Amino acid sequence: MTGSDYYIPAGVLAIALLVKSPSFWRGWHSPMSKSIFVILAASAAGFVFGAPPTIERVNRLTGVPNVSALIVYCILSCLSCGSIVLLIHWRGGPEEILRRHTRIWIAATAALIVTFGVLFCLSSVPIEQQRDFDTFYANTPFVREMIVLYLTAHIATSLVVATKCWRWARELRDLQAAWTHWGLLILVAAFGIGLTFALLKFLAVGARWAGTDSWDPLSTDVAPPLAGLGAGLTTIGFLVPVVGPRLGSMWVSWRAYRAMEPLWRALEPFAGPGKPMRIRPTSSPEFRAMARSTEISDRLLNLAPHLDSSHRETAKRYAASQGCEAEAALIFAEATTIHAALVAAEASEKRLPGQLSVAAEMSDELPTRVSGTNGLARLSIQFSKINRSGIPVAAARSEGN
């Protein structure tokens, strides 16, 4: 990373910030929302103000050489503070303890930023350095102390967060919290990379103290890409537990929506005279699945006069005798009963949806014992197997086991 390529990760982070802005606005009272906002904003700002073109413009506009280095130090300190505060609230605990720990870290970060400002004002850094400020001024009074303080704080923060995330991830390994577990592991990698970034900077600065500049590439060439990777992984790690469950729910609903299609199409002659639910291109997978399951249920009501309960019980006993578990046997029995009802309705040519619906409403028995999007999805899958191969009890047995 040598120039305008700093703006690439900054742009990605800015897009993530823009996408999440509605949820930030709705949940601004939440410390977690505020922390995620700070993390995204500070990460993007760190890349913007760390880019050599921005450094040149900021120094020229302010008239203060290398003031951009101070700005970057302060931004990255806010990023570290936001990460720790989010982790504190993420872990949870008594409200009073959470508030106290949050105040402590915010106060410590504020004191650190003030110290940076004082040390920078006391120093003399007249020559602009766009890429190697840390190594060039490694032996300059006051700036030297500012650099050491910044790198030490960065190392301490990385160690604390990485250690806590690793311990928590181990605790959640066997629990039903996969998204949080993976988010924590990503954070361990992210702050491990951040730790490597600070150590490489320290090595280059230490080499300057020893009187050699041969290790400067560690600070100017190797460390910046690690900072970009670490910031990106940090953002992903914190967003995975927040966004992951929503994405998982959308994926499950979409799979159920697709799985219900065979049964939905087979029952189309029994759709009735009413208009189907309107599905817009922007409708969520959950709404699509709900709409399709509702239409299937309505069509089953119209098919109800052709459903034979004795056929259902016979098919259920047969499936159970073949080793199917209770739930799989029920799915198999309902699928075969619906299949037989469709055959019977087609043979009798009495597909009058309006009249059949009245008959179904007068019946005390439900048209099917399977309901819900997931249940109807499984029912549709079994129904499609029956359409293809007759009576695939082996498939039902494998599903149950």
XYZ file of C-alpha atoms in Angstrom:
401
model
C 0.000 0.000 0.000
C 1.808 3.055 -1.275
C -0.742 5.644 -2.391
C -4.370 5.792 -3.477
C -4.790 2.048 -2.787
C -5.460 3.043 0.836
C -8.830 4.281 -0.370
C -9.954 0.817 -1.490
C -10.477 -0.643 2.017
C -11.722 2.767 3.132
C -14.412 2.622 0.443
C -15.442 -0.911 1.421
C -15.747 0.117 5.055
C -17.692 3.239 4.079
C -20.180 1.075 2.144
C -20.587 -1.186 5.188
C -21.152 1.921 7.314
C -23.756 3.199 4.864
C -25.578 -0.139 4.752
C -25.699 -0.349 8.540
C -26.661 3.312 9.035
C -30.443 2.643 9.363
C -29.853 0.141 12.167
C -27.425 2.575 13.831
C -30.107 5.261 13.741
C -32.775 2.968 15.188
C -30.553 1.548 17.940
C -28.374 4.530 18.749
C -29.223 4.171 22.445
C -27.500 0.788 22.443
C -23.783 0.782 23.421
C -23.203 -2.067 20.968
C -24.589 -0.047 18.047
C -22.436 2.910 19.013
C -19.352 0.690 19.283
C -19.914 -0.899 15.870
C -20.384 2.573 14.388
C -17.107 3.745 15.944
C -15.279 0.654 14.679
C -16.499 1.069 11.092
C -16.025 4.834 11.046
C -12.576 4.725 12.684
C -11.395 1.928 10.385
C -12.468 3.868 7.279
C -11.049 7.153 8.602
C -7.750 5.452 9.510
C -7.226 4.395 5.900
C -8.319 7.776 4.522
C -6.032 9.809 6.769
C -3.223 7.265 6.471
C -3.118 7.528 2.660
C -0.141 9.562 1.403
C -2.329 11.834 -0.784
C -4.497 12.678 2.227
C -1.434 13.205 4.406
C -0.103 15.754 1.945
C -3.416 17.629 1.743
C -4.008 17.664 5.503
C -0.499 18.928 6.205
C -0.869 21.637 3.565
C -4.331 22.757 4.714
C -3.398 22.917 8.397
C 0.069 24.304 7.820
C 1.410 21.883 10.447
C 3.943 19.343 9.126
C 3.062 15.716 9.921
C -0.080 16.585 11.881
C -1.785 13.793 9.935
C 0.336 11.265 11.868
C -1.182 12.575 15.101
C -4.670 12.299 13.588
C -4.067 8.677 12.554
C -2.758 7.786 16.036
C -5.901 9.254 17.607
C -8.223 7.507 15.147
C -6.611 4.115 15.696
C -6.817 4.622 19.456
C -10.571 5.205 19.083
C -10.771 2.021 17.007
C -9.080 0.015 19.755
C -11.342 1.528 22.408
C -14.473 0.809 20.365
C -13.378 -2.799 19.878
C -12.887 -3.373 23.596
C -16.132 -1.633 24.570
C -18.070 -3.704 22.041
C -16.459 -6.882 23.332
C -17.402 -5.904 26.917
C -21.068 -5.449 26.014
C -21.022 -8.418 23.679
C -19.981 -10.675 26.543
C -22.647 -9.217 28.798
C -22.956 -9.030 32.578
C -24.446 -6.766 35.251
C -25.344 -3.374 33.808
C -23.434 -1.415 36.448
C -20.221 -3.349 35.830
C -20.548 -2.885 32.075
C -20.957 0.864 32.512
C -17.968 1.091 34.838
C -15.671 -0.866 32.515
C -16.854 1.186 29.544
C -16.133 4.466 31.345
C -12.677 3.240 32.331
C -11.690 2.369 28.770
C -13.141 5.582 27.317
C -11.336 7.664 29.955
C -8.068 5.820 29.318
C -8.407 6.391 25.570
C -9.177 10.092 26.096
C -6.106 10.439 28.330
C -4.001 8.661 25.695
C -5.204 11.006 22.943
C -4.514 14.075 25.082
C -1.015 12.748 25.779
C -0.433 12.272 22.063
C -1.417 15.902 21.455
C 0.841 17.250 24.205
C 3.857 15.234 23.038
C 3.311 16.253 19.422
C 3.081 19.951 20.371
C 6.332 19.679 22.340
C 8.176 18.026 19.456
C 9.825 19.409 16.347
C 8.938 17.547 13.132
C 9.474 20.063 10.315
C 10.119 17.595 7.475
C 6.986 15.998 6.048
C 7.033 12.194 6.004
C 4.158 10.544 4.192
C 5.119 6.888 4.668
C 7.947 6.552 7.196
C 7.062 8.966 9.990
C 7.629 6.363 12.732
C 11.135 5.404 11.643
C 12.282 8.833 10.431
C 11.469 10.470 13.769
C 12.247 7.445 15.956
C 15.027 9.347 17.761
C 13.298 12.741 17.960
C 12.492 13.869 21.524
C 8.806 13.715 22.483
C 7.854 12.123 19.151
C 9.885 9.122 20.212
C 7.814 8.828 23.370
C 4.586 9.324 21.390
C 5.500 6.516 19.009
C 6.420 4.166 21.855
C 3.209 4.990 23.722
C 1.086 4.411 20.605
C 2.714 1.085 19.730
C 2.615 -0.110 23.343
C -1.080 0.712 23.625
C -1.721 -1.026 20.312
C 0.118 -4.166 21.429
C -1.659 -4.199 24.802
C -5.083 -3.801 23.193
C -4.399 -6.513 20.623
C -3.233 -8.939 23.304
C -6.204 -8.248 25.581
C -8.835 -8.571 22.859
C -7.252 -11.600 21.168
C -6.889 -13.429 24.490
C -10.448 -12.690 25.603
C -11.872 -13.684 22.226
C -9.927 -16.944 22.216
C -11.116 -17.896 25.708
C -14.698 -17.009 24.892
C -14.578 -18.907 21.600
C -13.447 -22.026 23.451
C -16.358 -21.644 25.873
C -18.838 -21.381 22.987
C -17.348 -24.207 20.941
C -19.846 -26.816 22.151
C -22.829 -24.459 22.500
C -25.445 -23.480 19.933
C -23.753 -20.190 19.065
C -21.946 -20.923 15.812
C -22.069 -17.367 14.451
C -20.635 -15.877 17.629
C -18.001 -18.626 17.773
C -16.814 -17.916 14.225
C -16.935 -14.171 14.801
C -14.661 -14.561 17.803
C -12.199 -16.715 15.870
C -12.068 -14.085 13.116
C -11.381 -11.447 15.770
C -8.556 -13.564 17.181
C -6.977 -13.609 13.718
C -7.663 -9.884 13.200
C -6.060 -8.755 16.444
C -3.250 -11.254 15.967
C -2.496 -9.489 12.703
C -2.776 -6.153 14.514
C -0.269 -7.397 17.064
C 2.095 -8.414 14.265
C 1.688 -4.938 12.728
C 2.734 -3.221 15.968
C 5.656 -5.598 16.561
C 7.018 -5.003 13.062
C 6.775 -1.265 13.644
C 8.586 -1.689 16.949
C 11.363 -3.699 15.285
C 11.902 -0.996 12.672
C 11.901 1.755 15.310
C 14.235 -0.274 17.519
C 16.623 -0.707 14.597
C 16.674 3.073 14.228
C 17.545 3.354 17.899
C 20.410 0.949 17.227
C 21.665 3.199 14.450
C 20.531 1.398 11.304
C 17.744 2.006 8.807
C 18.002 -1.389 7.104
C 14.833 -2.565 8.853
C 12.713 0.390 7.717
C 10.849 -1.686 5.061
C 9.195 -3.599 7.913
C 7.422 -0.381 8.862
C 6.864 1.175 5.439
C 6.210 -1.864 3.207
C 5.189 -4.869 5.331
C 3.167 -3.349 8.176
C 0.615 -1.215 6.191
C -0.946 -4.158 4.279
C -1.248 -6.010 7.590
C -3.088 -3.004 9.012
C -5.550 -3.139 6.115
C -6.119 -6.859 6.505
C -6.490 -6.569 10.274
C -9.012 -3.722 10.028
C -11.073 -5.621 7.474
C -11.107 -8.796 9.559
C -11.985 -6.799 12.678
C -15.027 -5.374 10.948
C -16.057 -8.794 9.635
C -15.522 -10.437 13.030
C -17.789 -7.989 14.814
C -20.452 -8.060 12.095
C -20.649 -11.862 11.688
C -22.610 -12.483 14.949
C -24.873 -9.528 14.140
C -25.514 -10.204 10.443
C -24.953 -13.977 10.422
C -28.199 -15.074 12.109
C -30.190 -12.873 9.731
C -28.408 -14.347 6.699
C -28.932 -17.842 8.107
C -32.651 -17.197 8.546
C -32.911 -15.864 4.988
C -31.092 -18.922 3.627
C -33.337 -21.357 5.535
C -36.460 -19.534 4.343
C -35.236 -19.480 0.746
C -34.501 -23.211 0.825
C -37.963 -23.879 2.267
C -39.539 -21.672 -0.393
C -37.795 -23.601 -3.167
C -38.501 -26.981 -1.549
C -42.259 -26.275 -1.392
C -42.486 -25.696 -5.145
C -43.344 -29.299 -6.241
C -46.308 -29.580 -3.868
C -47.394 -26.001 -4.584
C -47.480 -26.683 -8.346
C -49.222 -30.052 -7.944
C -52.001 -28.361 -5.945
C -52.415 -25.520 -8.435
C -55.792 -26.838 -9.757
C -57.143 -26.345 -6.231
C -55.980 -22.750 -5.856
C -59.542 -21.426 -5.725
C -60.959 -18.238 -7.241
C -59.161 -15.807 -4.915
C -56.125 -13.791 -5.960
C -52.743 -15.159 -4.842
C -50.654 -13.174 -2.402
C -48.643 -10.499 -4.146
C -44.901 -11.040 -4.004
C -42.724 -8.129 -5.016
C -39.170 -8.556 -6.354
C -37.935 -6.974 -3.127
C -39.953 -9.300 -0.852
C -37.850 -11.070 1.757
C -37.275 -14.850 1.625
C -39.253 -15.157 4.874
C -42.287 -13.478 3.289
C -41.988 -15.611 0.151
C -41.875 -18.811 2.210
C -44.808 -17.703 4.365
C -46.880 -16.797 1.300
C -46.192 -20.122 -0.408
C -46.967 -22.140 2.733
C -50.244 -20.218 3.128
C -51.223 -20.952 -0.464
C -50.416 -24.651 -0.008
C -52.559 -24.779 3.137
C -55.464 -23.100 1.311
C -55.180 -25.525 -1.598
C -55.096 -28.488 0.771
C -58.367 -27.253 2.266
C -59.892 -27.417 -1.206
C -58.456 -30.899 -1.708
C -59.760 -32.094 1.683
C -62.859 -33.971 0.400
C -60.570 -36.298 -1.535
C -58.207 -37.017 1.378
C -58.673 -40.532 2.794
C -57.785 -40.789 6.499
C -57.658 -44.583 6.312
C -55.061 -44.306 3.539
C -53.052 -41.988 5.796
C -53.052 -44.410 8.725
C -52.155 -47.362 6.486
C -49.226 -45.463 4.944
C -48.038 -44.347 8.371
C -48.057 -47.894 9.754
C -46.258 -49.126 6.660
C -43.540 -46.456 6.974
C -43.097 -47.223 10.670
C -42.759 -50.948 9.904
C -39.931 -50.090 7.500
C -37.911 -48.393 10.251
C -38.983 -44.756 9.809
C -39.019 -42.565 12.893
C -42.339 -41.047 13.958
C -41.832 -37.668 12.281
C -40.541 -39.150 9.018
C -43.406 -41.677 9.004
C -45.916 -38.834 9.421
C -44.355 -36.867 6.551
C -44.421 -39.986 4.357
C -48.037 -40.757 5.232
C -49.216 -37.216 4.501
C -47.330 -37.124 1.194
C -48.771 -40.436 -0.003
C -52.258 -39.380 1.087
C -52.029 -36.116 -0.853
C -50.679 -37.983 -3.864
C -53.572 -40.464 -3.732
C -56.091 -37.624 -3.277
C -54.811 -35.840 -6.369
C -55.079 -39.058 -8.368
C -58.611 -39.628 -7.092
C -59.640 -36.025 -7.824
C -58.277 -36.246 -11.335
C -60.035 -39.543 -11.925
C -63.396 -38.263 -10.711
C -62.964 -34.906 -12.504
C -64.651 -33.094 -9.631
C -62.257 -30.216 -9.234
C -64.602 -27.445 -8.215
C -62.459 -25.286 -5.921
C -65.273 -23.107 -4.550
C -67.507 -26.031 -3.551
C -64.613 -28.104 -2.287
C -63.561 -25.286 0.013
C -67.033 -25.257 1.610
C -66.870 -29.002 2.109
C -63.476 -28.719 3.708
C -64.651 -26.036 6.121
C -67.526 -28.289 7.237
C -65.093 -31.115 8.042
C -63.836 -31.501 11.620
C -60.536 -33.016 10.450
C -57.580 -30.961 9.292
C -56.517 -31.663 5.690
C -52.934 -32.372 6.838
C -51.127 -32.763 10.149
C -48.063 -30.992 8.788
C -47.842 -27.204 9.010
C -45.303 -24.394 8.979
C -42.814 -23.530 6.258
C -40.253 -26.133 7.292
C -42.848 -28.872 7.732
C -44.460 -28.180 4.382
C -41.026 -28.025 2.759
C -40.245 -31.541 4.007
C -43.695 -32.672 2.932
C -43.107 -31.276 -0.562
C -39.733 -33.002 -0.840
C -41.305 -36.349 0.087
C -44.197 -35.682 -2.275
C -41.810 -35.075 -5.182
C -40.060 -38.392 -4.429
C -43.385 -40.207 -4.559
C -44.174 -38.583 -7.903
C -40.855 -39.795 -9.296
C -40.619 -43.316 -7.904
C -43.947 -44.412 -6.507
C -43.496 -45.095 -2.765
C -39.877 -44.387 -1.701
C -40.063 -45.602 1.897
C -36.277 -45.986 1.943
C -35.949 -42.248 1.366
C -38.307 -41.504 4.239
C -36.394 -43.884 6.478
C -33.061 -42.246 5.688
C -34.558 -38.816 6.338
C -35.816 -39.902 9.735
C -32.468 -41.365 10.720
